[in-house]
mmCIF file of C-alpha atoms and ligand atoms in Angstrom:
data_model
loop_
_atom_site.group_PDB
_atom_site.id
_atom_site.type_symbol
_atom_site.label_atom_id
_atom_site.label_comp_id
_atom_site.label_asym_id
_atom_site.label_seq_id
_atom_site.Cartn_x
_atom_site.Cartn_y
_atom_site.Cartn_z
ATOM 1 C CA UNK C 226 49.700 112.694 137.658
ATOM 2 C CA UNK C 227 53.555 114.035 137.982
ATOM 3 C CA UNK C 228 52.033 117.344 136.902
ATOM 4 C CA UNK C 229 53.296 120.033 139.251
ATOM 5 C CA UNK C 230 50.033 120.943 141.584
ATOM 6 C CA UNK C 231 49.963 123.933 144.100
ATOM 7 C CA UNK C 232 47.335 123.241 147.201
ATOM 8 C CA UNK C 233 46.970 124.974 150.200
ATOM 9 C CA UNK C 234 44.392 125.561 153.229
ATOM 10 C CA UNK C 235 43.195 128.167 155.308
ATOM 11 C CA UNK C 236 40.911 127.748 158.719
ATOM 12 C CA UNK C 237 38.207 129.971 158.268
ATOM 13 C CA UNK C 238 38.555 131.157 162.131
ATOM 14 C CA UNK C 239 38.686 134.937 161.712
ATOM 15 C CA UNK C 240 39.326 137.343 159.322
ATOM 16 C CA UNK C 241 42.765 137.678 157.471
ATOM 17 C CA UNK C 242 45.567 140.361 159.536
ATOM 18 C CA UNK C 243 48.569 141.564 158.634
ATOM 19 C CA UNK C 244 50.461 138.283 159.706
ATOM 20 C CA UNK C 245 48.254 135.645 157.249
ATOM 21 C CA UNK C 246 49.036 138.654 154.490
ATOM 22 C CA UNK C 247 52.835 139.244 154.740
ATOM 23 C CA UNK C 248 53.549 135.567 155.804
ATOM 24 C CA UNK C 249 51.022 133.781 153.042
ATOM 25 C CA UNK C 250 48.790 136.007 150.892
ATOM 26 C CA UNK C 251 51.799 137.370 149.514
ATOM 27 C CA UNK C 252 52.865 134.078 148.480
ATOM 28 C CA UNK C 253 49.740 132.821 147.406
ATOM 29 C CA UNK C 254 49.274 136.099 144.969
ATOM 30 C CA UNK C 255 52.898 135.004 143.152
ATOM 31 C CA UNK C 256 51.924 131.539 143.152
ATOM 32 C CA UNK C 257 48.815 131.940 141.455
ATOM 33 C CA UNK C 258 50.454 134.066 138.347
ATOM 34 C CA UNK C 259 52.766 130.736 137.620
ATOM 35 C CA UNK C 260 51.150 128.622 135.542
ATOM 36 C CA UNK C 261 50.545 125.848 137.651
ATOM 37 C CA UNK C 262 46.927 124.873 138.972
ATOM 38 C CA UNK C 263 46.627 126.250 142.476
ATOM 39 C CA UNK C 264 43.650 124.728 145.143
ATOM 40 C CA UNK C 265 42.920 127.263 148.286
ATOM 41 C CA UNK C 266 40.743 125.591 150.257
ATOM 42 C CA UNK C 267 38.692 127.192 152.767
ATOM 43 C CA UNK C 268 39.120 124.248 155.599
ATOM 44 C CA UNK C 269 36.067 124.456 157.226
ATOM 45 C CA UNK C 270 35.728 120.811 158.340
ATOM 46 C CA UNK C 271 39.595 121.396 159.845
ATOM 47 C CA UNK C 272 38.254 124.375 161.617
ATOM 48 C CA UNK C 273 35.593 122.873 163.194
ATOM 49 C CA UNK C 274 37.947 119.983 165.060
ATOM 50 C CA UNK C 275 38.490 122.735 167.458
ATOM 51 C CA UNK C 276 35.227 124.826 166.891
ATOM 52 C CA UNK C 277 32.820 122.629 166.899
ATOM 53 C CA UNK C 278 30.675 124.141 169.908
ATOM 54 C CA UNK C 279 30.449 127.759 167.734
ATOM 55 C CA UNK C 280 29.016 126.391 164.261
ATOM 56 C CA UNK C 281 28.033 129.976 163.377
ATOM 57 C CA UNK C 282 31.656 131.283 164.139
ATOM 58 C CA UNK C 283 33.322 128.757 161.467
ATOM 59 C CA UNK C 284 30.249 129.412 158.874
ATOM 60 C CA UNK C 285 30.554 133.253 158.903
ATOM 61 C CA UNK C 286 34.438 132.415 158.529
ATOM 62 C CA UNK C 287 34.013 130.936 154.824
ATOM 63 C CA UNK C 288 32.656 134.077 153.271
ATOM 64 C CA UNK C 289 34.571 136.358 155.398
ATOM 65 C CA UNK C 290 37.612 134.845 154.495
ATOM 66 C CA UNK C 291 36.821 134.818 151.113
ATOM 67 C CA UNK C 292 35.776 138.149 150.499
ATOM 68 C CA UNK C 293 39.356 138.988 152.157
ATOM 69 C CA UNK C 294 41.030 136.741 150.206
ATOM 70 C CA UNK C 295 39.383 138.253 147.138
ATOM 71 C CA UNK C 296 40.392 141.492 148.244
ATOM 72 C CA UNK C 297 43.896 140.945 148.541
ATOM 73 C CA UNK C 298 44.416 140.404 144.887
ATOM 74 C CA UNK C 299 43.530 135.932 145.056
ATOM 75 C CA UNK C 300 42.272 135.995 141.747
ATOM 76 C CA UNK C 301 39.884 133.607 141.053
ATOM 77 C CA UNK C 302 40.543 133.048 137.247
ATOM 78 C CA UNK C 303 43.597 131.818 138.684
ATOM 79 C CA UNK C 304 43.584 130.005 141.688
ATOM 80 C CA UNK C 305 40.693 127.455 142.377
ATOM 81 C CA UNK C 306 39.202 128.437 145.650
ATOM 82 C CA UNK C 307 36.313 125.603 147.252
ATOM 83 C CA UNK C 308 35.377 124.908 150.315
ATOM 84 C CA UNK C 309 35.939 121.857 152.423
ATOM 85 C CA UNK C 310 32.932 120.417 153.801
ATOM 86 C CA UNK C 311 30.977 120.695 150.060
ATOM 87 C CA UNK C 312 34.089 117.841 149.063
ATOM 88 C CA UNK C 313 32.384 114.466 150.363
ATOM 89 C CA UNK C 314 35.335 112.693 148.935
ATOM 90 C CA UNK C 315 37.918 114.668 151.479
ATOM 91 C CA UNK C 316 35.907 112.925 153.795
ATOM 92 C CA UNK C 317 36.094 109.308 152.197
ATOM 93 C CA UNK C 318 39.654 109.679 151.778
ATOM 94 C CA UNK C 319 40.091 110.282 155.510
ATOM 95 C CA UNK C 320 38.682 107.486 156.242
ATOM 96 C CA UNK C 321 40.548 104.918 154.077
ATOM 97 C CA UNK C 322 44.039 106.590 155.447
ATOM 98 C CA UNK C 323 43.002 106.410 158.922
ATOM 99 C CA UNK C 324 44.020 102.813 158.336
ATOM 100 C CA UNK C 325 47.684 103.805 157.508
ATOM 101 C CA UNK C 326 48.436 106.008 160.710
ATOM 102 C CA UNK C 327 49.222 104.811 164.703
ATOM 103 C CA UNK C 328 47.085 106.791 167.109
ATOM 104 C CA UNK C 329 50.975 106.981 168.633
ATOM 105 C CA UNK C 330 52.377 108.438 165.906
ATOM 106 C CA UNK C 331 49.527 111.357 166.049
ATOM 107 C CA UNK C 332 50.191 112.073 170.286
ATOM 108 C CA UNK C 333 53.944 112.526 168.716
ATOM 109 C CA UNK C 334 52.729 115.028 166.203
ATOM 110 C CA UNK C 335 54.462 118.365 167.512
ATOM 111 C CA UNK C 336 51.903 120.412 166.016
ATOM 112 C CA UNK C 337 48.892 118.551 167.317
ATOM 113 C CA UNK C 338 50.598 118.998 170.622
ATOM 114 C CA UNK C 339 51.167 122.214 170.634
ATOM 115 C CA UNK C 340 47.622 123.327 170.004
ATOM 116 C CA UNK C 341 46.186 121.081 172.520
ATOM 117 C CA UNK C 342 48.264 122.616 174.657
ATOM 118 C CA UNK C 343 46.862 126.248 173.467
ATOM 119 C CA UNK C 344 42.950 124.436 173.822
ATOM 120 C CA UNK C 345 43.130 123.356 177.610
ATOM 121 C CA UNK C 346 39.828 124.550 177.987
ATOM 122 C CA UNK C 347 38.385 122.269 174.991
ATOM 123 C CA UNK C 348 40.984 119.498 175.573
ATOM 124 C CA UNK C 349 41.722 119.069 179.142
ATOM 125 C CA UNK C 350 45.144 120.212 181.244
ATOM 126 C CA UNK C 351 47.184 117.157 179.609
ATOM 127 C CA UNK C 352 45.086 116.737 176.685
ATOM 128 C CA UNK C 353 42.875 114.016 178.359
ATOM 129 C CA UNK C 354 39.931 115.311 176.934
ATOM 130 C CA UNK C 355 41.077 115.254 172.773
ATOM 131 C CA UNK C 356 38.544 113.864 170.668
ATOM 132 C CA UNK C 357 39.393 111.699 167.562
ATOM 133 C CA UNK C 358 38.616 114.445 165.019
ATOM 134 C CA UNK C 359 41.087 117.013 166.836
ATOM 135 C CA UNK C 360 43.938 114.449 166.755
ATOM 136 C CA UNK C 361 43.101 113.240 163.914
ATOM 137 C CA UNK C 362 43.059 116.168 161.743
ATOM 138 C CA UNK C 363 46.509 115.327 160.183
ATOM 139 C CA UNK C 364 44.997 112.884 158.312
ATOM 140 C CA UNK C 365 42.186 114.964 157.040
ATOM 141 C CA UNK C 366 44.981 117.367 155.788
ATOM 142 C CA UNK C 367 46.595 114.257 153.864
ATOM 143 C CA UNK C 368 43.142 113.593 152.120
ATOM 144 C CA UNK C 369 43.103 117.643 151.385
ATOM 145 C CA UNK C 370 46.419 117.526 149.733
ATOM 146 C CA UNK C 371 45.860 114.495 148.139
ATOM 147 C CA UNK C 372 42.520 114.240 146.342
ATOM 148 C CA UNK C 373 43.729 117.138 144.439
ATOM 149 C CA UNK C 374 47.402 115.356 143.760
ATOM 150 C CA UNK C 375 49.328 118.406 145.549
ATOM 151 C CA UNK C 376 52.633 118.324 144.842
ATOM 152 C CA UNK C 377 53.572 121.728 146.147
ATOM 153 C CA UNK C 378 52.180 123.355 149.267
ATOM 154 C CA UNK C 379 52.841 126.883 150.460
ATOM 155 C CA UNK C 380 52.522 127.068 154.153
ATOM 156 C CA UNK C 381 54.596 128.461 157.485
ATOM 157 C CA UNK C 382 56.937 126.130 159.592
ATOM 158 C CA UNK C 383 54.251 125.016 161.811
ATOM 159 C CA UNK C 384 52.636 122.900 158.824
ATOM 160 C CA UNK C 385 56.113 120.716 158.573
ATOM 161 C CA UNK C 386 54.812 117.928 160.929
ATOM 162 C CA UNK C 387 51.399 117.869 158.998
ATOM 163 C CA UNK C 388 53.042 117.683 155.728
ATOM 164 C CA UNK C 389 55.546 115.251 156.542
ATOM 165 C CA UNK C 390 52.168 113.087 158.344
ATOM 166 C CA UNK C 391 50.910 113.312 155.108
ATOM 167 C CA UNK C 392 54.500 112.376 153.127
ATOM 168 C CA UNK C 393 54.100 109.007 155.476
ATOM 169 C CA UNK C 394 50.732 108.466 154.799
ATOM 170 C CA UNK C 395 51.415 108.282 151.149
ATOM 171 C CA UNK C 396 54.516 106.310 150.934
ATOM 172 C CA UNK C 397 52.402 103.379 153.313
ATOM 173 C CA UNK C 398 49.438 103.663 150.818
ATOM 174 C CA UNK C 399 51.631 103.649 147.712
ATOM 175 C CA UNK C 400 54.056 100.624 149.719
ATOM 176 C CA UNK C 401 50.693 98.299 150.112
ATOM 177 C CA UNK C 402 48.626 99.450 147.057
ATOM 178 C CA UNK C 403 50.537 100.409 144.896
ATOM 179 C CA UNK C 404 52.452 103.433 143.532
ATOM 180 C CA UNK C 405 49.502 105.924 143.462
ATOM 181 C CA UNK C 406 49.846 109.096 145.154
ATOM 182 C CA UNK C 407 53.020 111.840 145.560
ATOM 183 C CA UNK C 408 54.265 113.121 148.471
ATOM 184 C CA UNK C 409 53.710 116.586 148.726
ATOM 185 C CA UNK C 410 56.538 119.437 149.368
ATOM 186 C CA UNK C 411 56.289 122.549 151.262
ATOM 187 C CA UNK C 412 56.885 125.836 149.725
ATOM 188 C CA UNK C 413 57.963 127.869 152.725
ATOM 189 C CA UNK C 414 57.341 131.758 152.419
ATOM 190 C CA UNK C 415 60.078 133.987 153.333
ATOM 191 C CA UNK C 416 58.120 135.737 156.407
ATOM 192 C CA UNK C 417 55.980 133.311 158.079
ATOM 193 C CA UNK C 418 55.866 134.965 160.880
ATOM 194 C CA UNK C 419 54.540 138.234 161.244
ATOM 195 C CA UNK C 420 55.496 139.670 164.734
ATOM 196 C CA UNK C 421 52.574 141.703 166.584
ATOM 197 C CA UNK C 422 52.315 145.098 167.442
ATOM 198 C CA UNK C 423 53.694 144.119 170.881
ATOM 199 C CA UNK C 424 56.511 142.493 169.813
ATOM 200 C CA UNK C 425 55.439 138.854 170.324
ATOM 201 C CA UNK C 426 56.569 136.338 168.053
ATOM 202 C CA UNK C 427 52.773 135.971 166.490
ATOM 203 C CA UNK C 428 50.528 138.756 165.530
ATOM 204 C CA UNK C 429 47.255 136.705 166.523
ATOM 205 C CA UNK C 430 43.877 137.699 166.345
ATOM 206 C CA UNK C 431 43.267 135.717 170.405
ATOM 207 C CA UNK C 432 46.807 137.763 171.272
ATOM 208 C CA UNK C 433 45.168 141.382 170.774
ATOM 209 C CA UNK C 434 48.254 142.337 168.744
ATOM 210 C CA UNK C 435 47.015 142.415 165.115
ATOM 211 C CA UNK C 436 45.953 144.439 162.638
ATOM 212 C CA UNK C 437 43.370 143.338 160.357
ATOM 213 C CA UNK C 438 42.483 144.081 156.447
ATOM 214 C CA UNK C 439 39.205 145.443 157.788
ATOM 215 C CA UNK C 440 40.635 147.907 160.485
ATOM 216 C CA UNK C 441 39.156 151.389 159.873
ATOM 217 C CA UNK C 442 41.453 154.753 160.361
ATOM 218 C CA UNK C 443 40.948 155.246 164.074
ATOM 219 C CA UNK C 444 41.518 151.467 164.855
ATOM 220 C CA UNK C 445 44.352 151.339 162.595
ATOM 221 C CA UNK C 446 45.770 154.921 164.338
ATOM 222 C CA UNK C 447 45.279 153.411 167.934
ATOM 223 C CA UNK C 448 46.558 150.652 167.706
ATOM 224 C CA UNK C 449 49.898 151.554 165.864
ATOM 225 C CA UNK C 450 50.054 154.612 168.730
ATOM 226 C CA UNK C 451 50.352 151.939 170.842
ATOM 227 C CA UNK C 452 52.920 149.767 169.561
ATOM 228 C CA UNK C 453 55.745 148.897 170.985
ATOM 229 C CA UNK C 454 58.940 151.131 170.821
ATOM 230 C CA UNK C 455 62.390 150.960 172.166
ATOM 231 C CA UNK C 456 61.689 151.545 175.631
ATOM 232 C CA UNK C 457 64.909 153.225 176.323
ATOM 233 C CA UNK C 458 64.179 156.197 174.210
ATOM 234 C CA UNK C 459 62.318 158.728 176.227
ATOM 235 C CA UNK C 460 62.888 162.345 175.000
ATOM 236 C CA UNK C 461 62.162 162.808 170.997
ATOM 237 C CA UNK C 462 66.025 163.140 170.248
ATOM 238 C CA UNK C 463 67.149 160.510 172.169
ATOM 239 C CA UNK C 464 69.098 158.152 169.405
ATOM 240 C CA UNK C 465 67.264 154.514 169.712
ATOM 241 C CA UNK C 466 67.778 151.054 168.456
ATOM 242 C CA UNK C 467 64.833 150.707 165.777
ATOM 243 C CA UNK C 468 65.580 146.598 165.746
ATOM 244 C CA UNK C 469 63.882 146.201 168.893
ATOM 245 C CA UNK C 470 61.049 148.648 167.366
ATOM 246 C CA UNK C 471 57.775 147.585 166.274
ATOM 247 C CA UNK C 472 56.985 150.780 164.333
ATOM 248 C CA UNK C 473 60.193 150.500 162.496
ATOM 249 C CA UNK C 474 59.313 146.674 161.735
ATOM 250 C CA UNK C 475 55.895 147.304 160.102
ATOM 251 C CA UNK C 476 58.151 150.368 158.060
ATOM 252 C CA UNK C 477 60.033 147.423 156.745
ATOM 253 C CA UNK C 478 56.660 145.658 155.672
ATOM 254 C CA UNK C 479 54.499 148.403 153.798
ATOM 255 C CA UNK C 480 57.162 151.450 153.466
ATOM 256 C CA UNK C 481 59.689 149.093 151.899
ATOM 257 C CA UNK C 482 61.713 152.777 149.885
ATOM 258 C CA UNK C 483 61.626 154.904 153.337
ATOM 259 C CA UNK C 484 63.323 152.713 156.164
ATOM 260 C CA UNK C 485 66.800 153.230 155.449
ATOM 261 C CA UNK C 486 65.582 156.834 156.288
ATOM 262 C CA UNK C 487 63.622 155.747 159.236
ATOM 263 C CA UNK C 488 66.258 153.632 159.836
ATOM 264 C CA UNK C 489 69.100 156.144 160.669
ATOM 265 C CA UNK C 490 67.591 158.901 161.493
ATOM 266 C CA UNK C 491 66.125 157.001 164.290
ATOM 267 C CA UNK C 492 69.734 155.673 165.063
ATOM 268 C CA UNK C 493 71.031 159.372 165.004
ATOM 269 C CA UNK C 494 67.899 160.643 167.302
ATOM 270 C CA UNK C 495 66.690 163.099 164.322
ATOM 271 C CA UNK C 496 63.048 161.446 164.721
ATOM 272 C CA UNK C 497 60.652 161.204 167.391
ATOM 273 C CA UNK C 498 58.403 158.070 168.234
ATOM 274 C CA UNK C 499 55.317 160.236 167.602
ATOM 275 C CA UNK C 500 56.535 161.367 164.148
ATOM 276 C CA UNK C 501 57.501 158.322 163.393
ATOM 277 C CA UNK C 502 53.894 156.402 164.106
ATOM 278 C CA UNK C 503 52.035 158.561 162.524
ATOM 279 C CA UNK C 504 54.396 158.280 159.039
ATOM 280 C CA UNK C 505 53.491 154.617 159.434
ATOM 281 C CA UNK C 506 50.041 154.934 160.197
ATOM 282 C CA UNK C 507 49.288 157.737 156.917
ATOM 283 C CA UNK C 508 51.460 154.570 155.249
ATOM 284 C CA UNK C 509 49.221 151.894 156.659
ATOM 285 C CA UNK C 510 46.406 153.224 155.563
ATOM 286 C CA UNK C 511 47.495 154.030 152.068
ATOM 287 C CA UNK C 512 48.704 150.054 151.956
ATOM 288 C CA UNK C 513 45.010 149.153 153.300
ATOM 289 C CA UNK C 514 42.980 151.487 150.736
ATOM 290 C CA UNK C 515 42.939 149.495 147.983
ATOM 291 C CA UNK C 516 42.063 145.980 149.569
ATOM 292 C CA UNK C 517 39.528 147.535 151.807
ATOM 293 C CA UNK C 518 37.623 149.239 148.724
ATOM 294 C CA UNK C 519 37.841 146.032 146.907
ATOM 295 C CA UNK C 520 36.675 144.536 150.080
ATOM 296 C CA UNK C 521 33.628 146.791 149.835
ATOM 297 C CA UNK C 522 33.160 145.915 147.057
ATOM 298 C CA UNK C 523 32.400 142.104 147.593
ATOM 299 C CA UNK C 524 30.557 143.020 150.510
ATOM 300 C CA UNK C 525 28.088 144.462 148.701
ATOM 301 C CA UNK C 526 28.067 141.776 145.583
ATOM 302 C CA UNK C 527 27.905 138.646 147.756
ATOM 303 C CA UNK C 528 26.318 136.909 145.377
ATOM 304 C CA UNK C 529 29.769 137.070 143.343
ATOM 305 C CA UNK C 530 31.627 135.904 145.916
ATOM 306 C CA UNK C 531 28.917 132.421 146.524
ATOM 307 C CA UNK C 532 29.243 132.183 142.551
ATOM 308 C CA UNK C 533 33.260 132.144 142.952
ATOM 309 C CA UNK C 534 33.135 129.488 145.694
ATOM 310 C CA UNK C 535 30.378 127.201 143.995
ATOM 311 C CA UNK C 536 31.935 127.215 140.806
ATOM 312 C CA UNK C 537 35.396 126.690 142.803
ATOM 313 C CA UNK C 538 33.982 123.934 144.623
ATOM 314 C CA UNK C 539 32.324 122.166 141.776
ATOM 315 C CA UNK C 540 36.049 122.150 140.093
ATOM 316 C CA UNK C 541 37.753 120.657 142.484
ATOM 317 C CA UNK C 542 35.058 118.209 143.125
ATOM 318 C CA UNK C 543 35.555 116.883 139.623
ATOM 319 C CA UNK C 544 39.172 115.995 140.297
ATOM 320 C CA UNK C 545 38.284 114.903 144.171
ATOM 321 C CA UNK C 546 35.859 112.148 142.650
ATOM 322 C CA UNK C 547 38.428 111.269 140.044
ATOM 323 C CA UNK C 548 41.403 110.403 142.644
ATOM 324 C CA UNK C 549 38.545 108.534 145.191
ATOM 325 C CA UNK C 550 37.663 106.165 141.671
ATOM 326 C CA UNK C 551 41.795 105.330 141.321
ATOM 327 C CA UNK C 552 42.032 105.055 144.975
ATOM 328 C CA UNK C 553 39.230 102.464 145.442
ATOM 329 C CA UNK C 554 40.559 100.915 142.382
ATOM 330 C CA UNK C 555 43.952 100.184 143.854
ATOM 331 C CA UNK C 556 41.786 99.500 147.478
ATOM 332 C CA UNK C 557 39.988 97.123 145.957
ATOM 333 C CA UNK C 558 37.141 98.220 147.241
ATOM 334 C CA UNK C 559 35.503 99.430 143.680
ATOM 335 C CA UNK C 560 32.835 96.828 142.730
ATOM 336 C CA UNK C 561 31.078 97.816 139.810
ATOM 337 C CA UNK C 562 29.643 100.743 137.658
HETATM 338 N N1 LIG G 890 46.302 123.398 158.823
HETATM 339 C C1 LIG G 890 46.302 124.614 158.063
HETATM 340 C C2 LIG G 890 46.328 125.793 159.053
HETATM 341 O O1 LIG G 890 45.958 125.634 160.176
HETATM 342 C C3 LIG G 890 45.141 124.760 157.144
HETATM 343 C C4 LIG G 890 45.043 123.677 156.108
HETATM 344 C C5 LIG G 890 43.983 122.832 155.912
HETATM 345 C C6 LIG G 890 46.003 123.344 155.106
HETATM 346 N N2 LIG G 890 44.220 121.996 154.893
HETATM 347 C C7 LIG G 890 45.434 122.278 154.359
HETATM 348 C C8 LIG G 890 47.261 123.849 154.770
HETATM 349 C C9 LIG G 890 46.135 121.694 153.300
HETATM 350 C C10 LIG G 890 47.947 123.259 153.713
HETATM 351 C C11 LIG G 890 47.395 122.189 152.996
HETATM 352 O O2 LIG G 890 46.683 126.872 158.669
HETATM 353 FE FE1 SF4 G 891 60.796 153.260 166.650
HETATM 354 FE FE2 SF4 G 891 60.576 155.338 165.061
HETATM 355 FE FE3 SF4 G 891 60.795 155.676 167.726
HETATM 356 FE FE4 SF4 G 891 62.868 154.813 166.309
HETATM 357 S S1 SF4 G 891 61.873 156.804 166.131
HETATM 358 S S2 SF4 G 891 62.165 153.971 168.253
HETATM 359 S S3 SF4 G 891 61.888 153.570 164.720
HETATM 360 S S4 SF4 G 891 59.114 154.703 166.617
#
């Protein structure tokens, strides 16, 4: 049970952008070519907590998700990919650990908090209107991590307070039950956050400021002619700052060999913003060619892509039930055959 175990979720809430790709897929894609056994579940129950008036949304999610997923180079010889709500045993565990956490101690989680604060409109002005299943979604997580005995989960900063919710959760079960479960550690990815083409802190899908996998040319070419540039550089050969650009940033990301050039010729004023975008764009497009074909592809086999999930699914179902049996076991609450 020591065995080194990779886990991690997604909310199937929209289709994958440039920010989930450079701050996780990436990660995911080296993950997956260790040899290690490596869960991506598609949280759908999670994503209903705060989607649970638009059913339809979340359920067109899965496959979307997964065909993107797919696309981006998630093989799934190698990494296990099921979805949530086809995992009863999530479910059980979810409710044996809701024993083992304070309603308190779930108000102090700072991410719960900050995304009620984000869902005023579902949640109330002060959060006076959470339900149980939004706050307690932490615990959920803990079940999701542990019916599949994570030991190592990739995620962004923002999952910290969920993972260490779920470290506490399985110290109190293994402190009255006995030593049965292992607390999970994050594996942070280098980028986890992927600015947006306005230069906010998040590219976000609700923020207007991404750019997704399944952007076609003349999305993709408006919206990097609109990004945002150093506003004090108004005349072609004016020299600029490119640190405060957002067409130099996304250079960095997919043009990795060219931005020392972009980098100071900018600085000497030997390029011009227009130039410049459209270098990134012809780039952008060359980085999005190959996902978006394989994209296509899946689109048009989807029964490949149910076939990947089932079989995923049924997989990590096997171990789910296993780690319910121990669990009830050391619950006493396992009565006979
Ligand atoms: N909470 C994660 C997010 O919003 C998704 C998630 C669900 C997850 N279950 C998980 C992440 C288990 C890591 C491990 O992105
Ligand atoms: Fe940005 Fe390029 Fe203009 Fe410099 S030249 S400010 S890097 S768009």
């Amino acid at each position: 049970m020591k065995q080194k175990t990779i886990l991690t979720g997604i909310r199937p809430t929209g289709n994958i952008h440039l920010g989930h790709y450079f701050g996780a897929v990436k990660t995911w894609k080296k993950l997956q070519d260790q040899d290690t056994p490596f869960y991506l579940e598609i949280a759908d129950v999670q994503a209903l907590t705060d989607n649970f008036h638009q059913p339809e949304k979340v359920r067109k999610n899965v496959r979307e998700l997964t065909i993107d997923a797919l696309a981006c180079g998630i093989d799934p010889k190698k990494t296990n990919i099921f979805i949530q709500s086809m995992i009863p045993e999530i479910a059980e565990l979810t409710v044996f650990y809701s024993n083992l956490v304070t309603i308190a101690r779930l108000y102090r989680n700072p991410t719960v908090k900050a995304e009620m604060k984000q869902k005023k409109e579902l949640f109330g002005e002060d959060g006076e209107g959470i339900t149980y299943g939004f706050l307690g979604y932490p615990v959920s997580q803990a079940a999701d991590i542990t019916a599949f005995h994570g030991t190592h989960v990739p995620c962004g900063d923002d999952q910290i307070p969920l993972l260490e919710q779920c470290r506490e959760i399985v110290r109190k079960f293994n402190n009255i039950y006995g030593n049965t479960l292992v607390e999970p550690e994050a594996i942070l990815s280098e980028n986890t956050r992927i600015k947006g083409l306005d230069g906010n802190e998040k590219m976000g899908k609700s923020l207007g400021n991404a750019i997704f996998l399944s952007d076609d040319e003349e999305t993709v070419t408006k919206k990097i002619m609109g990004a945002v540039t150093d506003p004090e550089k108004l005349k072609k050969d004016d020299p600029a700052n490119p640190d405060i650009c957002m067409v130099y940033y996304y250079h960095k990301l997919v043009n990795q060999d060219y931005v020392d050039t972009v980098c100071s010729e900018c600085k000497r004023g030997a390029r011009g913003c227009v130039a410049c975008k459209k270098e990134l764009i012809a780039s952008m497009l060359a980085f999005l060619k190959p996902i978006q074909e394989k994209r296509n592809y899946y689109l048009e086999h989807l029964e490949e892509v149910d076939e990947i999930l089932k079989e995923g699914t049924e997989n990590a179902r096997k171990l789910a039930k296993e780690t319910v049996q121990t669990i009830k076991e050391k619950m006493q609450i396992h009565y006979f055959e």
